[in-house]
mmCIF file of C-alpha atoms in Angstrom:
data_model
loop_
_atom_site.group_PDB
_atom_site.id
_atom_site.type_symbol
_atom_site.label_atom_id
_atom_site.label_comp_id
_atom_site.label_asym_id
_atom_site.label_seq_id
_atom_site.Cartn_x
_atom_site.Cartn_y
_atom_site.Cartn_z
ATOM 1 C CA UNK A 1 0.657 -21.169 11.617
ATOM 2 C CA UNK A 2 -0.438 -24.057 9.418
ATOM 3 C CA UNK A 3 -1.281 -22.774 5.931
ATOM 4 C CA UNK A 4 -1.391 -26.172 4.232
ATOM 5 C CA UNK A 5 -4.434 -26.140 1.944
ATOM 6 C CA UNK A 6 -7.522 -28.120 2.821
ATOM 7 C CA UNK A 7 -10.071 -29.423 0.328
ATOM 8 C CA UNK A 8 -12.226 -26.392 1.126
ATOM 9 C CA UNK A 9 -9.264 -24.097 0.451
ATOM 10 C CA UNK A 10 -8.675 -25.721 -2.926
ATOM 11 C CA UNK A 11 -12.345 -25.281 -3.769
ATOM 12 C CA UNK A 12 -12.047 -21.616 -2.835
ATOM 13 C CA UNK A 13 -8.948 -21.265 -5.024
ATOM 14 C CA UNK A 14 -10.891 -22.742 -7.942
ATOM 15 C CA UNK A 15 -13.745 -20.288 -7.283
ATOM 16 C CA UNK A 16 -11.283 -17.383 -7.362
ATOM 17 C CA UNK A 17 -9.662 -18.570 -10.586
ATOM 18 C CA UNK A 18 -12.993 -19.056 -12.302
ATOM 19 C CA UNK A 19 -14.280 -15.639 -11.273
ATOM 20 C CA UNK A 20 -11.118 -13.855 -12.364
ATOM 21 C CA UNK A 21 -11.048 -15.791 -15.617
ATOM 22 C CA UNK A 22 -14.640 -14.823 -16.351
ATOM 23 C CA UNK A 23 -14.407 -11.138 -15.412
ATOM 24 C CA UNK A 24 -10.815 -10.178 -16.227
ATOM 25 C CA UNK A 25 -11.438 -9.505 -19.900
ATOM 26 C CA UNK A 26 -11.430 -6.647 -22.368
ATOM 27 C CA UNK A 27 -10.246 -3.328 -21.018
ATOM 28 C CA UNK A 28 -9.761 -4.819 -17.568
ATOM 29 C CA UNK A 29 -7.294 -7.387 -18.905
ATOM 30 C CA UNK A 30 -5.552 -4.756 -21.025
ATOM 31 C CA UNK A 31 -4.948 -2.666 -17.922
ATOM 32 C CA UNK A 32 -3.541 -5.522 -15.873
ATOM 33 C CA UNK A 33 0.141 -4.936 -15.192
ATOM 34 C CA UNK A 34 0.168 -1.982 -17.592
ATOM 35 C CA UNK A 35 2.374 1.047 -17.203
ATOM 36 C CA UNK A 36 5.089 -0.325 -14.951
ATOM 37 C CA UNK A 37 5.661 0.399 -11.250
ATOM 38 C CA UNK A 38 4.443 3.724 -9.916
ATOM 39 C CA UNK A 39 1.851 4.208 -12.660
ATOM 40 C CA UNK A 40 -1.123 2.603 -10.963
ATOM 41 C CA UNK A 41 -2.949 5.929 -11.111
ATOM 42 C CA UNK A 42 -3.157 5.810 -14.922
ATOM 43 C CA UNK A 43 -6.320 4.571 -16.610
ATOM 44 C CA UNK A 44 -8.254 5.687 -13.544
ATOM 45 C CA UNK A 45 -11.768 5.306 -14.947
ATOM 46 C CA UNK A 46 -11.128 1.698 -15.945
ATOM 47 C CA UNK A 47 -9.525 0.929 -12.587
ATOM 48 C CA UNK A 48 -12.494 2.439 -10.780
ATOM 49 C CA UNK A 49 -14.885 0.336 -12.870
ATOM 50 C CA UNK A 50 -12.809 -2.743 -11.974
ATOM 51 C CA UNK A 51 -12.986 -1.809 -8.286
ATOM 52 C CA UNK A 52 -16.766 -1.766 -8.524
ATOM 53 C CA UNK A 53 -16.756 -5.074 -10.407
ATOM 54 C CA UNK A 54 -14.821 -6.575 -7.506
ATOM 55 C CA UNK A 55 -17.367 -5.087 -5.124
ATOM 56 C CA UNK A 56 -20.274 -6.696 -6.976
ATOM 57 C CA UNK A 57 -18.475 -10.034 -6.759
ATOM 58 C CA UNK A 58 -17.978 -9.698 -3.009
ATOM 59 C CA UNK A 59 -14.174 -9.694 -3.269
ATOM 60 C CA UNK A 60 -13.497 -6.492 -1.319
ATOM 61 C CA UNK A 61 -12.975 -6.759 2.423
ATOM 62 C CA UNK A 62 -12.692 -10.533 2.575
ATOM 63 C CA UNK A 63 -11.248 -10.329 6.075
ATOM 64 C CA UNK A 64 -14.063 -8.233 7.526
ATOM 65 C CA UNK A 65 -16.616 -10.133 9.623
ATOM 66 C CA UNK A 66 -20.019 -10.774 8.001
ATOM 67 C CA UNK A 67 -21.735 -8.294 10.324
ATOM 68 C CA UNK A 68 -19.574 -5.588 8.731
ATOM 69 C CA UNK A 69 -20.239 -6.759 5.161
ATOM 70 C CA UNK A 70 -17.216 -9.004 4.647
ATOM 71 C CA UNK A 71 -16.802 -12.758 4.305
ATOM 72 C CA UNK A 72 -14.928 -13.315 7.550
ATOM 73 C CA UNK A 73 -12.192 -15.060 5.586
ATOM 74 C CA UNK A 74 -9.252 -16.406 7.538
ATOM 75 C CA UNK A 75 -5.631 -15.841 6.605
ATOM 76 C CA UNK A 76 -5.587 -18.932 4.393
ATOM 77 C CA UNK A 77 -8.393 -17.630 2.163
ATOM 78 C CA UNK A 78 -6.941 -14.123 2.125
ATOM 79 C CA UNK A 79 -3.596 -15.528 0.977
ATOM 80 C CA UNK A 80 -5.269 -17.565 -1.760
ATOM 81 C CA UNK A 81 -7.113 -14.510 -3.090
ATOM 82 C CA UNK A 82 -3.997 -12.317 -2.999
ATOM 83 C CA UNK A 83 -1.854 -14.957 -4.713
ATOM 84 C CA UNK A 84 -4.324 -15.722 -7.482
ATOM 85 C CA UNK A 85 -4.992 -12.028 -8.095
ATOM 86 C CA UNK A 86 -1.281 -11.350 -8.446
ATOM 87 C CA UNK A 87 -0.594 -14.408 -10.598
ATOM 88 C CA UNK A 88 -3.045 -13.393 -13.337
ATOM 89 C CA UNK A 89 -1.652 -9.856 -13.399
ATOM 90 C CA UNK A 90 -4.986 -8.244 -12.508
ATOM 91 C CA UNK A 91 -5.071 -4.413 -12.458
ATOM 92 C CA UNK A 92 -3.402 -2.531 -9.637
ATOM 93 C CA UNK A 93 -6.066 -1.378 -7.205
ATOM 94 C CA UNK A 94 -7.102 2.243 -6.757
ATOM 95 C CA UNK A 95 -8.473 1.710 -3.248
ATOM 96 C CA UNK A 96 -5.794 -0.257 -1.455
ATOM 97 C CA UNK A 97 -5.852 2.408 1.268
ATOM 98 C CA UNK A 98 -9.590 2.095 1.746
ATOM 99 C CA UNK A 99 -9.864 -1.678 1.769
ATOM 100 C CA UNK A 100 -6.687 -2.789 3.507
ATOM 101 C CA UNK A 101 -6.010 0.111 5.873
ATOM 102 C CA UNK A 102 -9.088 2.212 6.631
ATOM 103 C CA UNK A 103 -11.756 -0.519 6.556
ATOM 104 C CA UNK A 104 -10.160 -2.798 9.184
ATOM 105 C CA UNK A 105 -9.282 0.273 11.265
ATOM 106 C CA UNK A 106 -12.903 1.449 11.336
ATOM 107 C CA UNK A 107 -14.115 -2.110 11.948
ATOM 108 C CA UNK A 108 -11.788 -2.430 14.943
ATOM 109 C CA UNK A 109 -11.670 1.077 16.452
ATOM 110 C CA UNK A 110 -14.725 2.842 14.977
ATOM 111 C CA UNK A 111 -18.239 3.363 16.248
ATOM 112 C CA UNK A 112 -21.276 1.554 14.891
ATOM 113 C CA UNK A 113 -22.309 4.746 13.087
ATOM 114 C CA UNK A 114 -18.872 5.005 11.446
ATOM 115 C CA UNK A 115 -18.999 1.379 10.332
ATOM 116 C CA UNK A 116 -22.444 1.860 8.822
ATOM 117 C CA UNK A 117 -21.403 5.055 7.042
ATOM 118 C CA UNK A 118 -17.933 4.203 5.723
ATOM 119 C CA UNK A 119 -17.641 0.441 5.216
ATOM 120 C CA UNK A 120 -20.429 -0.189 2.639
ATOM 121 C CA UNK A 121 -19.110 2.344 0.049
ATOM 122 C CA UNK A 122 -15.617 0.825 0.354
ATOM 123 C CA UNK A 123 -16.996 -2.685 -0.120
ATOM 124 C CA UNK A 124 -18.904 -1.514 -3.210
ATOM 125 C CA UNK A 125 -15.802 0.174 -4.628
ATOM 126 C CA UNK A 126 -17.543 3.545 -4.667
ATOM 127 C CA UNK A 127 -15.556 5.719 -2.245
ATOM 128 C CA UNK A 128 -11.776 5.980 -2.500
ATOM 129 C CA UNK A 129 -9.352 6.838 0.284
ATOM 130 C CA UNK A 130 -5.873 8.254 0.719
ATOM 131 C CA UNK A 131 -3.589 8.334 3.765
ATOM 132 C CA UNK A 132 -2.639 11.589 5.513
ATOM 133 C CA UNK A 133 0.359 10.582 7.615
ATOM 134 C CA UNK A 134 3.620 12.032 6.251
ATOM 135 C CA UNK A 135 4.406 15.733 6.435
ATOM 136 C CA UNK A 136 7.444 17.884 5.638
ATOM 137 C CA UNK A 137 9.643 17.193 8.646
ATOM 138 C CA UNK A 138 7.481 14.286 9.742
ATOM 139 C CA UNK A 139 7.938 11.532 7.193
ATOM 140 C CA UNK A 140 9.084 8.342 8.837
ATOM 141 C CA UNK A 141 8.818 10.135 12.209
ATOM 142 C CA UNK A 142 5.027 10.168 12.376
ATOM 143 C CA UNK A 143 4.925 11.498 15.946
ATOM 144 C CA UNK A 144 6.324 14.836 14.730
ATOM 145 C CA UNK A 145 3.154 15.812 12.820
ATOM 146 C CA UNK A 146 2.217 19.487 12.960
ATOM 147 C CA UNK A 147 -1.064 19.542 11.026
ATOM 148 C CA UNK A 148 -3.573 20.717 13.596
ATOM 149 C CA UNK A 149 -7.319 20.561 14.092
ATOM 150 C CA UNK A 150 -9.611 22.329 16.539
ATOM 151 C CA UNK A 151 -13.183 21.529 17.445
ATOM 152 C CA UNK A 152 -15.564 24.321 16.498
ATOM 153 C CA UNK A 153 -19.111 23.404 17.444
ATOM 154 C CA UNK A 154 -20.020 20.390 15.346
ATOM 155 C CA UNK A 155 -16.939 20.545 13.097
ATOM 156 C CA UNK A 156 -13.216 19.899 13.216
ATOM 157 C CA UNK A 157 -11.319 22.718 11.471
ATOM 158 C CA UNK A 158 -8.025 21.528 9.988
ATOM 159 C CA UNK A 159 -4.911 23.449 8.942
ATOM 160 C CA UNK A 160 -1.587 22.052 7.786
ATOM 161 C CA UNK A 161 0.136 20.042 5.087
ATOM 162 C CA UNK A 162 0.587 16.389 4.187
ATOM 163 C CA UNK A 163 3.005 15.061 1.578
ATOM 164 C CA UNK A 164 3.650 11.896 -0.466
ATOM 165 C CA UNK A 165 -0.106 11.299 -0.430
ATOM 166 C CA UNK A 166 -0.679 8.510 -2.951
ATOM 167 C CA UNK A 167 -3.652 8.876 -5.327
ATOM 168 C CA UNK A 168 -4.807 12.014 -3.478
ATOM 169 C CA UNK A 169 -6.235 13.531 -6.669
ATOM 170 C CA UNK A 170 -8.720 10.682 -7.033
ATOM 171 C CA UNK A 171 -9.556 10.129 -3.368
ATOM 172 C CA UNK A 172 -12.929 11.034 -1.894
ATOM 173 C CA UNK A 173 -11.699 10.839 1.708
ATOM 174 C CA UNK A 174 -8.460 10.980 3.671
ATOM 175 C CA UNK A 175 -7.695 9.371 7.028
ATOM 176 C CA UNK A 176 -5.321 11.823 8.652
ATOM 177 C CA UNK A 177 -3.309 11.976 11.865
ATOM 178 C CA UNK A 178 -3.479 15.538 13.208
ATOM 179 C CA UNK A 179 -2.636 17.349 16.428
ATOM 180 C CA UNK A 180 -5.801 18.277 18.308
ATOM 181 C CA UNK A 181 -4.348 19.229 21.713
ATOM 182 C CA UNK A 182 -2.254 22.436 21.556
ATOM 183 C CA UNK A 183 1.058 22.310 23.376
ATOM 184 C CA UNK A 184 1.430 18.538 23.190
ATOM 185 C CA UNK A 185 4.457 16.811 21.688
ATOM 186 C CA UNK A 186 5.296 13.534 20.005
ATOM 187 C CA UNK A 187 2.594 10.843 20.164
ATOM 188 C CA UNK A 188 0.458 12.643 22.757
ATOM 189 C CA UNK A 189 -2.434 14.892 21.723
ATOM 190 C CA UNK A 190 -2.950 13.360 18.259
ATOM 191 C CA UNK A 191 -6.290 12.362 16.746
ATOM 192 C CA UNK A 192 -7.279 10.220 13.777
ATOM 193 C CA UNK A 193 -9.728 12.140 11.589
ATOM 194 C CA UNK A 194 -11.700 11.147 8.491
ATOM 195 C CA UNK A 195 -11.656 14.157 6.169
ATOM 196 C CA UNK A 196 -13.563 14.675 2.884
ATOM 197 C CA UNK A 197 -11.185 15.645 0.057
ATOM 198 C CA UNK A 198 -13.689 17.348 -2.255
ATOM 199 C CA UNK A 199 -14.055 20.659 -0.424
ATOM 200 C CA UNK A 200 -12.748 24.231 -0.848
ATOM 201 C CA UNK A 201 -10.350 23.942 2.109
ATOM 202 C CA UNK A 202 -8.295 21.146 0.485
ATOM 203 C CA UNK A 203 -5.672 21.902 -2.179
ATOM 204 C CA UNK A 204 -3.875 19.050 -3.965
ATOM 205 C CA UNK A 205 -0.573 19.621 -5.784
ATOM 206 C CA UNK A 206 0.760 16.598 -7.728
ATOM 207 C CA UNK A 207 4.475 15.849 -7.340
ATOM 208 C CA UNK A 208 6.292 14.888 -10.546
ATOM 209 C CA UNK A 209 8.499 11.868 -9.913
ATOM 210 C CA UNK A 210 11.740 10.859 -11.567
ATOM 211 C CA UNK A 211 9.663 8.521 -13.744
ATOM 212 C CA UNK A 212 7.865 11.548 -15.176
ATOM 213 C CA UNK A 213 4.546 10.556 -13.599
ATOM 214 C CA UNK A 214 2.640 11.899 -10.587
ATOM 215 C CA UNK A 215 1.366 9.080 -8.423
ATOM 216 C CA UNK A 216 1.389 11.113 -5.226
ATOM 217 C CA UNK A 217 0.831 14.706 -4.163
ATOM 218 C CA UNK A 218 1.162 17.392 -1.548
ATOM 219 C CA UNK A 219 -2.101 18.124 0.254
ATOM 220 C CA UNK A 220 -2.759 21.477 1.923
ATOM 221 C CA UNK A 221 -5.530 21.968 4.467
ATOM 222 C CA UNK A 222 -6.684 25.558 5.036
ATOM 223 C CA UNK A 223 -9.698 25.722 7.302
ATOM 224 C CA UNK A 224 -10.834 22.377 5.894
ATOM 225 C CA UNK A 225 -13.611 20.774 7.884
ATOM 226 C CA UNK A 226 -15.014 17.426 8.836
ATOM 227 C CA UNK A 227 -17.880 16.460 11.096
ATOM 228 C CA UNK A 228 -17.099 16.244 14.802
ATOM 229 C CA UNK A 229 -18.162 12.589 14.759
ATOM 230 C CA UNK A 230 -15.481 11.700 12.197
ATOM 231 C CA UNK A 231 -12.767 10.941 14.730
ATOM 232 C CA UNK A 232 -11.819 7.266 15.020
ATOM 233 C CA UNK A 233 -11.231 6.354 18.628
ATOM 234 C CA UNK A 234 -11.299 9.100 21.228
ATOM 235 C CA UNK A 235 -9.693 12.507 20.576
ATOM 236 C CA UNK A 236 -6.080 12.231 21.680
ATOM 237 C CA UNK A 237 -5.919 8.489 20.851
ATOM 238 C CA UNK A 238 -4.691 9.049 17.316
ATOM 239 C CA UNK A 239 -1.312 7.432 17.876
ATOM 240 C CA UNK A 240 -2.872 4.170 19.035
ATOM 241 C CA UNK A 241 -5.279 4.078 16.094
ATOM 242 C CA UNK A 242 -2.545 5.028 13.594
ATOM 243 C CA UNK A 243 -0.329 2.199 14.854
ATOM 244 C CA UNK A 244 -3.292 -0.143 14.470
ATOM 245 C CA UNK A 245 -3.648 0.928 10.848
ATOM 246 C CA UNK A 246 0.038 0.223 10.199
ATOM 247 C CA UNK A 247 -0.440 -3.232 11.697
ATOM 248 C CA UNK A 248 -3.227 -3.965 9.206
ATOM 249 C CA UNK A 249 -0.974 -2.743 6.373
ATOM 250 C CA UNK A 250 1.558 -5.495 6.982
ATOM 251 C CA UNK A 251 -0.719 -8.434 6.239
ATOM 252 C CA UNK A 252 -1.267 -10.831 3.376
ATOM 253 C CA UNK A 253 -0.677 -8.074 0.813
ATOM 254 C CA UNK A 254 3.044 -8.744 1.370
ATOM 255 C CA UNK A 255 2.691 -12.176 -0.225
ATOM 256 C CA UNK A 256 0.877 -10.727 -3.222
ATOM 257 C CA UNK A 257 3.612 -8.100 -3.526
ATOM 258 C CA UNK A 258 6.187 -10.881 -3.685
ATOM 259 C CA UNK A 259 4.323 -12.589 -6.526
ATOM 260 C CA UNK A 260 4.457 -9.290 -8.378
ATOM 261 C CA UNK A 261 8.182 -9.183 -7.654
ATOM 262 C CA UNK A 262 8.432 -12.699 -9.063
ATOM 263 C CA UNK A 263 6.807 -11.596 -12.325
ATOM 264 C CA UNK A 264 9.271 -8.727 -12.553
ATOM 265 C CA UNK A 265 12.177 -11.100 -11.934
ATOM 266 C CA UNK A 266 10.891 -13.452 -14.639
ATOM 267 C CA UNK A 267 10.786 -10.518 -17.059
ATOM 268 C CA UNK A 268 14.382 -9.572 -16.194
ATOM 269 C CA UNK A 269 15.510 -13.179 -16.740
ATOM 270 C CA UNK A 270 13.742 -13.203 -20.115
ATOM 271 C CA UNK A 271 15.491 -9.960 -21.078
ATOM 272 C CA UNK A 272 18.842 -11.397 -19.999
ATOM 273 C CA UNK A 273 18.310 -14.397 -22.256
ATOM 274 C CA UNK A 274 17.157 -12.224 -25.146
ATOM 275 C CA UNK A 275 20.145 -9.886 -24.928
ATOM 276 C CA UNK A 276 22.638 -12.659 -24.197
ATOM 277 C CA UNK A 277 23.529 -11.042 -20.860
ATOM 278 C CA UNK A 278 22.729 -14.322 -19.115
ATOM 279 C CA UNK A 279 26.035 -15.670 -20.474
ATOM 280 C CA UNK A 280 27.882 -13.118 -18.337
ATOM 281 C CA UNK A 281 28.860 -14.959 -15.129
ATOM 282 C CA UNK A 282 28.300 -11.869 -12.987
ATOM 283 C CA UNK A 283 24.805 -11.262 -14.392
ATOM 284 C CA UNK A 284 23.950 -14.954 -14.021
ATOM 285 C CA UNK A 285 25.087 -14.930 -10.377
ATOM 286 C CA UNK A 286 22.991 -11.832 -9.641
ATOM 287 C CA UNK A 287 19.924 -13.478 -11.183
ATOM 288 C CA UNK A 288 20.421 -16.560 -9.010
ATOM 289 C CA UNK A 289 20.896 -14.407 -5.902
ATOM 290 C CA UNK A 290 17.706 -12.488 -6.710
ATOM 291 C CA UNK A 291 15.729 -15.742 -6.970
ATOM 292 C CA UNK A 292 17.142 -17.074 -3.668
ATOM 293 C CA UNK A 293 16.466 -13.835 -1.813
ATOM 294 C CA UNK A 294 12.896 -13.700 -3.105
ATOM 295 C CA UNK A 295 12.266 -17.173 -1.705
ATOM 296 C CA UNK A 296 13.758 -16.042 1.615
ATOM 297 C CA UNK A 297 11.331 -13.123 1.700
ATOM 298 C CA UNK A 298 8.418 -15.473 1.161
ATOM 299 C CA UNK A 299 9.472 -17.740 4.032
ATOM 300 C CA UNK A 300 9.869 -14.701 6.305
ATOM 301 C CA UNK A 301 6.402 -13.451 5.343
ATOM 302 C CA UNK A 302 4.810 -16.844 5.999
ATOM 303 C CA UNK A 303 6.633 -17.205 9.300
ATOM 304 C CA UNK A 304 5.346 -13.882 10.617
ATOM 305 C CA UNK A 305 1.892 -13.861 8.998
ATOM 306 C CA UNK A 306 -0.747 -12.810 11.493
ATOM 307 C CA UNK A 307 1.795 -11.662 14.049
ATOM 308 C CA UNK A 308 1.853 -8.281 15.761
ATOM 309 C CA UNK A 309 5.573 -7.746 16.374
ATOM 310 C CA UNK A 310 6.505 -4.456 14.642
ATOM 311 C CA UNK A 311 10.150 -5.521 14.528
ATOM 312 C CA UNK A 312 9.221 -8.518 12.338
ATOM 313 C CA UNK A 313 7.548 -6.168 9.869
ATOM 314 C CA UNK A 314 10.675 -4.014 9.903
ATOM 315 C CA UNK A 315 12.813 -7.028 9.031
ATOM 316 C CA UNK A 316 10.559 -7.758 6.061
ATOM 317 C CA UNK A 317 10.831 -4.154 4.879
ATOM 318 C CA UNK A 318 14.626 -4.317 5.096
ATOM 319 C CA UNK A 319 14.542 -7.477 2.996
ATOM 320 C CA UNK A 320 12.302 -6.325 0.156
ATOM 321 C CA UNK A 321 13.299 -2.654 -0.174
ATOM 322 C CA UNK A 322 16.985 -3.141 -1.063
ATOM 323 C CA UNK A 323 16.143 -6.332 -3.001
ATOM 324 C CA UNK A 324 13.757 -4.466 -5.278
ATOM 325 C CA UNK A 325 16.340 -1.738 -5.828
ATOM 326 C CA UNK A 326 18.918 -4.345 -6.840
ATOM 327 C CA UNK A 327 16.385 -5.890 -9.201
ATOM 328 C CA UNK A 328 15.887 -2.480 -10.831
ATOM 329 C CA UNK A 329 19.632 -2.142 -11.280
ATOM 330 C CA UNK A 330 19.795 -5.629 -12.754
ATOM 331 C CA UNK A 331 16.904 -4.847 -15.098
ATOM 332 C CA UNK A 332 18.873 -2.072 -16.799
ATOM 333 C CA UNK A 333 22.256 -3.817 -16.585
ATOM 334 C CA UNK A 334 21.073 -6.688 -18.782
ATOM 335 C CA UNK A 335 20.480 -4.117 -21.567
ATOM 336 C CA UNK A 336 23.892 -2.501 -21.283
ATOM 337 C CA UNK A 337 24.400 0.991 -22.722
ATOM 338 C CA UNK A 338 21.046 0.785 -24.516
ATOM 339 C CA UNK A 339 19.317 1.201 -21.151
ATOM 340 C CA UNK A 340 20.564 4.805 -20.915
ATOM 341 C CA UNK A 341 18.466 6.005 -23.875
ATOM 342 C CA UNK A 342 14.777 6.891 -23.716
ATOM 343 C CA UNK A 343 12.114 7.660 -26.269
ATOM 344 C CA UNK A 344 10.866 11.164 -26.980
ATOM 345 C CA UNK A 345 9.814 13.170 -25.141
ATOM 346 C CA UNK A 346 10.435 10.957 -22.121
ATOM 347 C CA UNK A 347 9.157 7.452 -22.696
ATOM 348 C CA UNK A 348 10.496 4.852 -20.315
ATOM 349 C CA UNK A 349 10.273 1.167 -21.013
ATOM 350 C CA UNK A 350 9.276 -1.201 -18.201
ATOM 351 C CA UNK A 351 12.844 -1.913 -17.079
ATOM 352 C CA UNK A 352 13.790 1.763 -16.961
ATOM 353 C CA UNK A 353 10.651 2.606 -14.981
ATOM 354 C CA UNK A 354 11.406 -0.249 -12.575
ATOM 355 C CA UNK A 355 14.942 1.032 -12.046
ATOM 356 C CA UNK A 356 13.914 4.627 -11.419
ATOM 357 C CA UNK A 357 10.824 3.953 -9.288
ATOM 358 C CA UNK A 358 12.589 1.385 -7.103
ATOM 359 C CA UNK A 359 15.000 4.068 -5.877
ATOM 360 C CA UNK A 360 12.213 5.065 -3.480
ATOM 361 C CA UNK A 361 11.800 1.571 -2.017
ATOM 362 C CA UNK A 362 14.185 2.193 0.879
ATOM 363 C CA UNK A 363 12.429 5.464 1.772
ATOM 364 C CA UNK A 364 8.648 5.056 1.612
ATOM 365 C CA UNK A 365 6.692 2.966 4.121
ATOM 366 C CA UNK A 366 9.365 3.858 6.658
ATOM 367 C CA UNK A 367 12.983 4.452 5.651
ATOM 368 C CA UNK A 368 15.607 1.763 6.169
ATOM 369 C CA UNK A 369 17.200 3.864 8.928
ATOM 370 C CA UNK A 370 13.910 3.979 10.842
ATOM 371 C CA UNK A 371 13.376 0.235 10.374
ATOM 372 C CA UNK A 372 16.819 -0.487 11.831
ATOM 373 C CA UNK A 373 16.028 1.715 14.825
ATOM 374 C CA UNK A 374 12.800 -0.208 15.435
ATOM 375 C CA UNK A 375 14.666 -3.525 15.337
ATOM 376 C CA UNK A 376 17.398 -2.213 17.624
ATOM 377 C CA UNK A 377 15.044 -0.765 20.223
ATOM 378 C CA UNK A 378 12.083 -3.155 20.171
ATOM 379 C CA UNK A 379 13.728 -6.473 19.325
ATOM 380 C CA UNK A 380 17.262 -6.107 20.662
ATOM 381 C CA UNK A 381 16.436 -3.822 23.583
ATOM 382 C CA UNK A 382 19.118 -1.263 22.728
ATOM 383 C CA UNK A 383 18.763 2.270 24.135
ATOM 384 C CA UNK A 384 17.215 5.024 22.035
ATOM 385 C CA UNK A 385 19.739 7.136 20.206
#
């Protein structure tokens, strides 16, 4: 894929920079990059206002076709937007799930009525979404879900539990994979439902993380309901739709993530110089390795951009997960023994938060063990274990 910029691309990049420069001010600028990794849920009201500012500017859903309210931007324009957004340290988004996962899923698999109902509020930054995939006993193994739903007249009635549901407390809706055909196993008999979160049948219990914050939650459904029309695809096709959503997840956002990683690496290098740790040959070598590996990740992302091979996405995950963990370890190592002390009652600085939060990098979004199985079975053709 040729991503060399054209004159039109450079004009678009200038448009993005000018818009961000004009609008990323005041409380929006103060929130950009604030709080460290895993604290994107803090300052919610300001983040929500920023989401709606983006909506007014037409910057949500760039990839959606114009008939669905988007700009129909190609990969080149999407990459430009993601890179420029990350470079200026704009606020972490509160509706990543809605824009980058649910919106393209509804555009591709949904009905006209679903597109008309759900896409406009996402593009305006007004309705927020969370993802109901993982369950106790069905984390990386999505096909083992046990949350069930039954059709009762004009409603689906839902019972079960989801876990690790990011930003569930603030979400208006959840796209959930549930079992709708009793007696089925694995990927058969699943459906992809759109479920309102603000109802008596939904209980949300925040999970306190090692960082002391609560970015994600457990979600319990007890006779929760959603309209019978709120199934994406046909009932029983939930596995196909869910895999489509995961395919949308592994897009240009990876490049923006790497720019964020680059900012974190720059901060670690600055700390190493400030503390004098950069004079330690071992620390210096680890900093160089981190820079080289980050460039490798970028080349891998560019090489596979727009592809559909799930094994390629698994390779990328295996590259960035352990790398980010090593960066967290390096971030505290450059401070020496001082890194083991925290403020009262439990105040972490940015490097400490990076170290602690990055421990989860090899677990969420599919554990490293699962990623290796995908590569072995789908790329190398090895038998299932």
